[in-house]
């Protein structure tokens, strides 16, 4: 018989990137009494991943739990960037309601629309939290109207549109039901969760069903599967069945069972309907699979994850410097690591290719793939990646390509250059509105191809004052050719070490990416040419020594500081015939064909064919 568990609530916090989700969770943890009074607590406690802390974004969905007035609130902090939308989609299946967090100035952004659409499709009630109301440029009433319009636009039903609204400052740790109220804590938010998020309902005596939505790993206990109990009561030490994705059934035994309390996992003997738990003892379980009753195994239907939009080729490093800086360099190491990632990263696809040294990796966007690359290089891997390419598909004989919804906030002075560049890249302007001050918001639809390589250009065009956000909007008919990079590469002429004299002569040709005393090899990209063609230059060239002197010969050679190339900038820069060599210590761009003579022969053959 179905019963309601009034002592538990399960919620996910969903929002656009940098709207304050993780800071709000910090406040909820602190005010629920999880920490000792004298305990030192870092900011953004839930962003435990090193890359998350560096970039200030949430990449992985994480679980925590707090207790308020005897009621346990399981909280899932989700990513805000569109590239990690797969993390959001799968964890929404674990909760009974969502906190929709919206910035009091920026209002609903592309990712807000994306995550809210997924929540409404699962019929989850939403509590709207307008955050950062302490901002001097906050436009609370306008933002509330925009949120209501978004709900209507997404087809929310009558009960979903009657959402409660909380006004908050996550940074200062207070929330209120009315802007004129006085408040110094988050009590109104806790009360809203208790009153508006439904308590879990299910039959604790029915055959067990636990849907696995997250995987973790511990070197002592092995794979940890995290999921929600939808039906029945799961008990440590008993035998159960795993309903696999391919339809097969596998018998397993639960070694350990944990429940969440604050930032800790606490051992438990059993768990029942509505509990979010972690179990060990099942080594080959995957996300989306169900732990079920051994006698009556029935899977829980799993949410479909949106397909990837970009792909890259990951290959074994074969440059002249291969094997000098990395610990894991073979195709076996690369293959095992990529397929391991695909098991827990639900939005990622890894495929074998014709070559045993190359693997096709597909993901949600440039950031999704670049975070994987950065993670692997920090783990000691050495490999090469190709330029990201858009994944096309054919529908009814028509070529369809992925389209992005883009929201751009810029000062008025830069509207012209942004519209010009977006137009060149097949972007279509949907709306334009003035925000407070001299800021303008532009909304575009643009092919994913058009955004490749544009972000760094956008930062330059707007002198760092513009903000660009995008989210996958679906597939549309192919929009036609888009102009690509209009400048060539400066390529090292020979293997050696760069010096001031060689670089001084080279810098007249374009923008350099390296400084003196950098080891280079033939075919390595050392800068950007000021003209469309590639140019081979000798950055290792030394000054010819003679016994003649002149008044100008002794002048000091002054070098322009090289342009710093981050991982994202390298991925944006490389062309179709170029690769990025990734090692724990270095990022080197190079030609796929290193030899100058071989490249010239290939160019000659191509021109004859044309």
PDB file of N, CA, C and O in Angstrom, residues 1 3-5 7-8 10 74 200-206 208-210 227-235 257 259 268-277:
ATOM      1  N   UNK A   1       0.832  -1.187   0.000  1.00  0.00           N
ATOM      2  CA  UNK A   1       0.000   0.000   0.000  1.00  0.00           C
ATOM      3  C   UNK A   1       0.878   1.254   0.000  1.00  0.00           C
ATOM      4  O   UNK A   1       1.863   1.336   0.741  1.00  0.00           O
ATOM      5  N   UNK A   3       2.284   4.804   0.827  1.00  0.00           N
ATOM      6  CA  UNK A   3       2.267   5.690   1.992  1.00  0.00           C
ATOM      7  C   UNK A   3       3.086   6.931   1.673  1.00  0.00           C
ATOM      8  O   UNK A   3       3.985   6.908   0.829  1.00  0.00           O
ATOM      9  N   UNK A   4       2.768   8.032   2.379  1.00  0.00           N
ATOM     10  CA  UNK A   4       3.497   9.287   2.185  1.00  0.00           C
ATOM     11  C   UNK A   4       4.512   9.445   3.314  1.00  0.00           C
ATOM     12  O   UNK A   4       4.166   9.270   4.482  1.00  0.00           O
ATOM     13  N   UNK A   5       5.764   9.784   2.948  1.00  0.00           N
ATOM     14  CA  UNK A   5       6.810   9.990   3.963  1.00  0.00           C
ATOM     15  C   UNK A   5       6.944  11.490   4.234  1.00  0.00           C
ATOM     16  O   UNK A   5       7.665  12.204   3.535  1.00  0.00           O
ATOM     17  N   UNK A   7       8.431  13.029   6.524  1.00  0.00           N
ATOM     18  CA  UNK A   7       9.674  13.481   7.175  1.00  0.00           C
ATOM     19  C   UNK A   7      10.842  13.639   6.187  1.00  0.00           C
ATOM     20  O   UNK A   7      11.997  13.695   6.592  1.00  0.00           O
ATOM     21  N   UNK A   8      10.528  13.698   4.892  1.00  0.00           N
ATOM     22  CA  UNK A   8      11.603  13.808   3.889  1.00  0.00           C
ATOM     23  C   UNK A   8      11.129  14.639   2.701  1.00  0.00           C
ATOM     24  O   UNK A   8       9.958  14.624   2.339  1.00  0.00           O
ATOM     25  N   UNK A  10      12.803  15.855  -1.309  1.00  0.00           N
ATOM     26  CA  UNK A  10      13.898  15.732  -2.282  1.00  0.00           C
ATOM     27  C   UNK A  10      13.793  16.869  -3.300  1.00  0.00           C
ATOM     28  O   UNK A  10      12.801  16.974  -4.023  1.00  0.00           O
ATOM     29  N   UNK A  74      16.845  16.377   1.188  1.00  0.00           N
ATOM     30  CA  UNK A  74      17.926  15.961   0.278  1.00  0.00           C
ATOM     31  C   UNK A  74      18.051  17.003  -0.827  1.00  0.00           C
ATOM     32  O   UNK A  74      17.065  17.312  -1.513  1.00  0.00           O
ATOM     33  N   UNK A 200       7.689  12.270  -0.642  1.00  0.00           N
ATOM     34  CA  UNK A 200       7.722  11.058  -1.479  1.00  0.00           C
ATOM     35  C   UNK A 200       6.578  10.104  -1.131  1.00  0.00           C
ATOM     36  O   UNK A 200       6.212   9.974   0.042  1.00  0.00           O
ATOM     37  N   UNK A 201       6.032   9.467  -2.160  1.00  0.00           N
ATOM     38  CA  UNK A 201       4.943   8.502  -1.975  1.00  0.00           C
ATOM     39  C   UNK A 201       5.358   7.177  -2.616  1.00  0.00           C
ATOM     40  O   UNK A 201       5.919   7.160  -3.713  1.00  0.00           O
ATOM     41  N   UNK A 202       5.096   6.070  -1.930  1.00  0.00           N
ATOM     42  CA  UNK A 202       5.410   4.757  -2.491  1.00  0.00           C
ATOM     43  C   UNK A 202       5.052   3.660  -1.518  1.00  0.00           C
ATOM     44  O   UNK A 202       4.654   3.923  -0.374  1.00  0.00           O
ATOM     45  N   UNK A 203       5.217   2.439  -1.979  1.00  0.00           N
ATOM     46  CA  UNK A 203       4.891   1.269  -1.152  1.00  0.00           C
ATOM     47  C   UNK A 203       6.181   0.668  -0.596  1.00  0.00           C
ATOM     48  O   UNK A 203       6.966   0.075  -1.349  1.00  0.00           O
ATOM     49  N   UNK A 204       6.437   0.805   0.719  1.00  0.00           N
ATOM     50  CA  UNK A 204       7.673   0.260   1.295  1.00  0.00           C
ATOM     51  C   UNK A 204       7.723  -1.269   1.326  1.00  0.00           C
ATOM     52  O   UNK A 204       8.800  -1.855   1.503  1.00  0.00           O
ATOM     53  N   UNK A 205       6.567  -1.904   1.134  1.00  0.00           N
ATOM     54  CA  UNK A 205       6.522  -3.375   1.186  1.00  0.00           C
ATOM     55  C   UNK A 205       6.531  -4.012  -0.204  1.00  0.00           C
ATOM     56  O   UNK A 205       6.560  -5.240  -0.328  1.00  0.00           O
ATOM     57  N   UNK A 206       6.508  -3.194  -1.253  1.00  0.00           N
ATOM     58  CA  UNK A 206       6.489  -3.722  -2.625  1.00  0.00           C
ATOM     59  C   UNK A 206       7.891  -4.171  -3.031  1.00  0.00           C
ATOM     60  O   UNK A 206       8.879  -3.878  -2.344  1.00  0.00           O
ATOM     61  N   UNK A 208      11.513  -4.185  -4.531  1.00  0.00           N
ATOM     62  CA  UNK A 208      12.444  -3.052  -4.530  1.00  0.00           C
ATOM     63  C   UNK A 208      12.690  -2.499  -5.935  1.00  0.00           C
ATOM     64  O   UNK A 208      12.811  -3.246  -6.906  1.00  0.00           O
ATOM     65  N   UNK A 209      12.766  -1.151  -6.022  1.00  0.00           N
ATOM     66  CA  UNK A 209      13.208  -0.443  -7.235  1.00  0.00           C
ATOM     67  C   UNK A 209      14.078   0.743  -6.807  1.00  0.00           C
ATOM     68  O   UNK A 209      13.602   1.639  -6.117  1.00  0.00           O
ATOM     69  N   UNK A 210      15.368   0.717  -7.216  1.00  0.00           N
ATOM     70  CA  UNK A 210      16.280   1.835  -6.946  1.00  0.00           C
ATOM     71  C   UNK A 210      16.905   2.247  -8.272  1.00  0.00           C
ATOM     72  O   UNK A 210      17.628   1.458  -8.891  1.00  0.00           O
ATOM     73  N   UNK A 227      21.565   6.619  -6.018  1.00  0.00           N
ATOM     74  CA  UNK A 227      20.246   6.648  -6.640  1.00  0.00           C
ATOM     75  C   UNK A 227      19.145   6.845  -5.621  1.00  0.00           C
ATOM     76  O   UNK A 227      19.392   7.049  -4.430  1.00  0.00           O
ATOM     77  N   UNK A 228      17.912   6.746  -6.100  1.00  0.00           N
ATOM     78  CA  UNK A 228      16.737   6.955  -5.236  1.00  0.00           C
ATOM     79  C   UNK A 228      15.912   5.678  -5.149  1.00  0.00           C
ATOM     80  O   UNK A 228      15.734   4.972  -6.150  1.00  0.00           O
ATOM     81  N   UNK A 229      15.394   5.437  -3.951  1.00  0.00           N
ATOM     82  CA  UNK A 229      14.493   4.294  -3.745  1.00  0.00           C
ATOM     83  C   UNK A 229      13.091   4.724  -4.168  1.00  0.00           C
ATOM     84  O   UNK A 229      12.489   5.606  -3.556  1.00  0.00           O
ATOM     85  N   UNK A 230      12.581   4.107  -5.244  1.00  0.00           N
ATOM     86  CA  UNK A 230      11.239   4.443  -5.734  1.00  0.00           C
ATOM     87  C   UNK A 230      10.170   3.541  -5.116  1.00  0.00           C
ATOM     88  O   UNK A 230       9.016   3.939  -4.996  1.00  0.00           O
ATOM     89  N   UNK A 231      10.605   2.328  -4.751  1.00  0.00           N
ATOM     90  CA  UNK A 231       9.620   1.374  -4.242  1.00  0.00           C
ATOM     91  C   UNK A 231      10.328   0.360  -3.346  1.00  0.00           C
ATOM     92  O   UNK A 231      11.494   0.031  -3.566  1.00  0.00           O
ATOM     93  N   UNK A 232       9.635  -0.123  -2.313  1.00  0.00           N
ATOM     94  CA  UNK A 232      10.180  -1.177  -1.478  1.00  0.00           C
ATOM     95  C   UNK A 232      11.176  -0.678  -0.438  1.00  0.00           C
ATOM     96  O   UNK A 232      11.353   0.523  -0.227  1.00  0.00           O
ATOM     97  N   UNK A 233      11.853  -1.639   0.200  1.00  0.00           N
ATOM     98  CA  UNK A 233      12.863  -1.343   1.220  1.00  0.00           C
ATOM     99  C   UNK A 233      14.117  -2.149   0.898  1.00  0.00           C
ATOM    100  O   UNK A 233      14.062  -3.375   0.811  1.00  0.00           O
ATOM    101  N   UNK A 234      15.226  -1.472   0.703  1.00  0.00           N
ATOM    102  CA  UNK A 234      16.488  -2.145   0.367  1.00  0.00           C
ATOM    103  C   UNK A 234      17.291  -2.367   1.655  1.00  0.00           C
ATOM    104  O   UNK A 234      17.371  -1.474   2.500  1.00  0.00           O
ATOM    105  N   UNK A 235      17.858  -3.570   1.790  1.00  0.00           N
ATOM    106  CA  UNK A 235      18.528  -3.964   3.038  1.00  0.00           C
ATOM    107  C   UNK A 235      19.938  -4.446   2.729  1.00  0.00           C
ATOM    108  O   UNK A 235      20.166  -5.178   1.754  1.00  0.00           O
ATOM    109  N   UNK A 257      25.550   0.233   2.467  1.00  0.00           N
ATOM    110  CA  UNK A 257      24.509   1.178   2.094  1.00  0.00           C
ATOM    111  C   UNK A 257      24.727   2.461   2.907  1.00  0.00           C
ATOM    112  O   UNK A 257      24.993   2.406   4.112  1.00  0.00           O
ATOM    113  N   UNK A 259      23.467   6.728   3.609  1.00  0.00           N
ATOM    114  CA  UNK A 259      22.563   7.851   3.402  1.00  0.00           C
ATOM    115  C   UNK A 259      23.363   9.138   3.549  1.00  0.00           C
ATOM    116  O   UNK A 259      24.428   9.140   4.161  1.00  0.00           O
ATOM    117  N   UNK A 268      24.012   2.915   6.730  1.00  0.00           N
ATOM    118  CA  UNK A 268      22.639   2.598   7.127  1.00  0.00           C
ATOM    119  C   UNK A 268      22.405   1.111   6.887  1.00  0.00           C
ATOM    120  O   UNK A 268      23.060   0.502   6.033  1.00  0.00           O
ATOM    121  N   UNK A 269      21.489   0.537   7.629  1.00  0.00           N
ATOM    122  CA  UNK A 269      21.170  -0.884   7.472  1.00  0.00           C
ATOM    123  C   UNK A 269      20.119  -1.093   6.383  1.00  0.00           C
ATOM    124  O   UNK A 269      20.089  -2.133   5.732  1.00  0.00           O
ATOM    125  N   UNK A 270      19.262  -0.094   6.205  1.00  0.00           N
ATOM    126  CA  UNK A 270      18.206  -0.214   5.190  1.00  0.00           C
ATOM    127  C   UNK A 270      17.767   1.176   4.747  1.00  0.00           C
ATOM    128  O   UNK A 270      18.092   2.181   5.388  1.00  0.00           O
ATOM    129  N   UNK A 271      17.024   1.231   3.665  1.00  0.00           N
ATOM    130  CA  UNK A 271      16.470   2.488   3.160  1.00  0.00           C
ATOM    131  C   UNK A 271      15.163   2.170   2.463  1.00  0.00           C
ATOM    132  O   UNK A 271      14.983   1.075   1.916  1.00  0.00           O
ATOM    133  N   UNK A 272      14.259   3.145   2.481  1.00  0.00           N
ATOM    134  CA  UNK A 272      12.945   2.879   1.909  1.00  0.00           C
ATOM    135  C   UNK A 272      12.512   4.032   0.991  1.00  0.00           C
ATOM    136  O   UNK A 272      13.320   4.910   0.669  1.00  0.00           O
ATOM    137  N   UNK A 273      11.263   4.028   0.592  1.00  0.00           N
ATOM    138  CA  UNK A 273      10.717   4.940  -0.422  1.00  0.00           C
ATOM    139  C   UNK A 273      11.122   6.392  -0.165  1.00  0.00           C
ATOM    140  O   UNK A 273      10.945   6.913   0.938  1.00  0.00           O
ATOM    141  N   UNK A 274      11.690   7.039  -1.193  1.00  0.00           N
ATOM    142  CA  UNK A 274      12.042   8.453  -1.102  1.00  0.00           C
ATOM    143  C   UNK A 274      13.463   8.722  -0.667  1.00  0.00           C
ATOM    144  O   UNK A 274      13.978   9.826  -0.843  1.00  0.00           O
ATOM    145  N   UNK A 275      14.141   7.721  -0.080  1.00  0.00           N
ATOM    146  CA  UNK A 275      15.521   7.921   0.367  1.00  0.00           C
ATOM    147  C   UNK A 275      16.465   8.002  -0.826  1.00  0.00           C
ATOM    148  O   UNK A 275      16.327   7.257  -1.803  1.00  0.00           O
ATOM    149  N   UNK A 276      17.438   8.917  -0.738  1.00  0.00           N
ATOM    150  CA  UNK A 276      18.517   8.977  -1.721  1.00  0.00           C
ATOM    151  C   UNK A 276      19.730   8.317  -1.068  1.00  0.00           C
ATOM    152  O   UNK A 276      20.162   8.731   0.012  1.00  0.00           O
ATOM    153  N   UNK A 277      20.246   7.287  -1.715  1.00  0.00           N
ATOM    154  CA  UNK A 277      21.245   6.430  -1.068  1.00  0.00           C
ATOM    155  C   UNK A 277      22.456   6.207  -1.972  1.00  0.00           C
ATOM    156  O   UNK A 277      22.428   6.480  -3.171  1.00  0.00           O
TER     157      UNK A 277
END
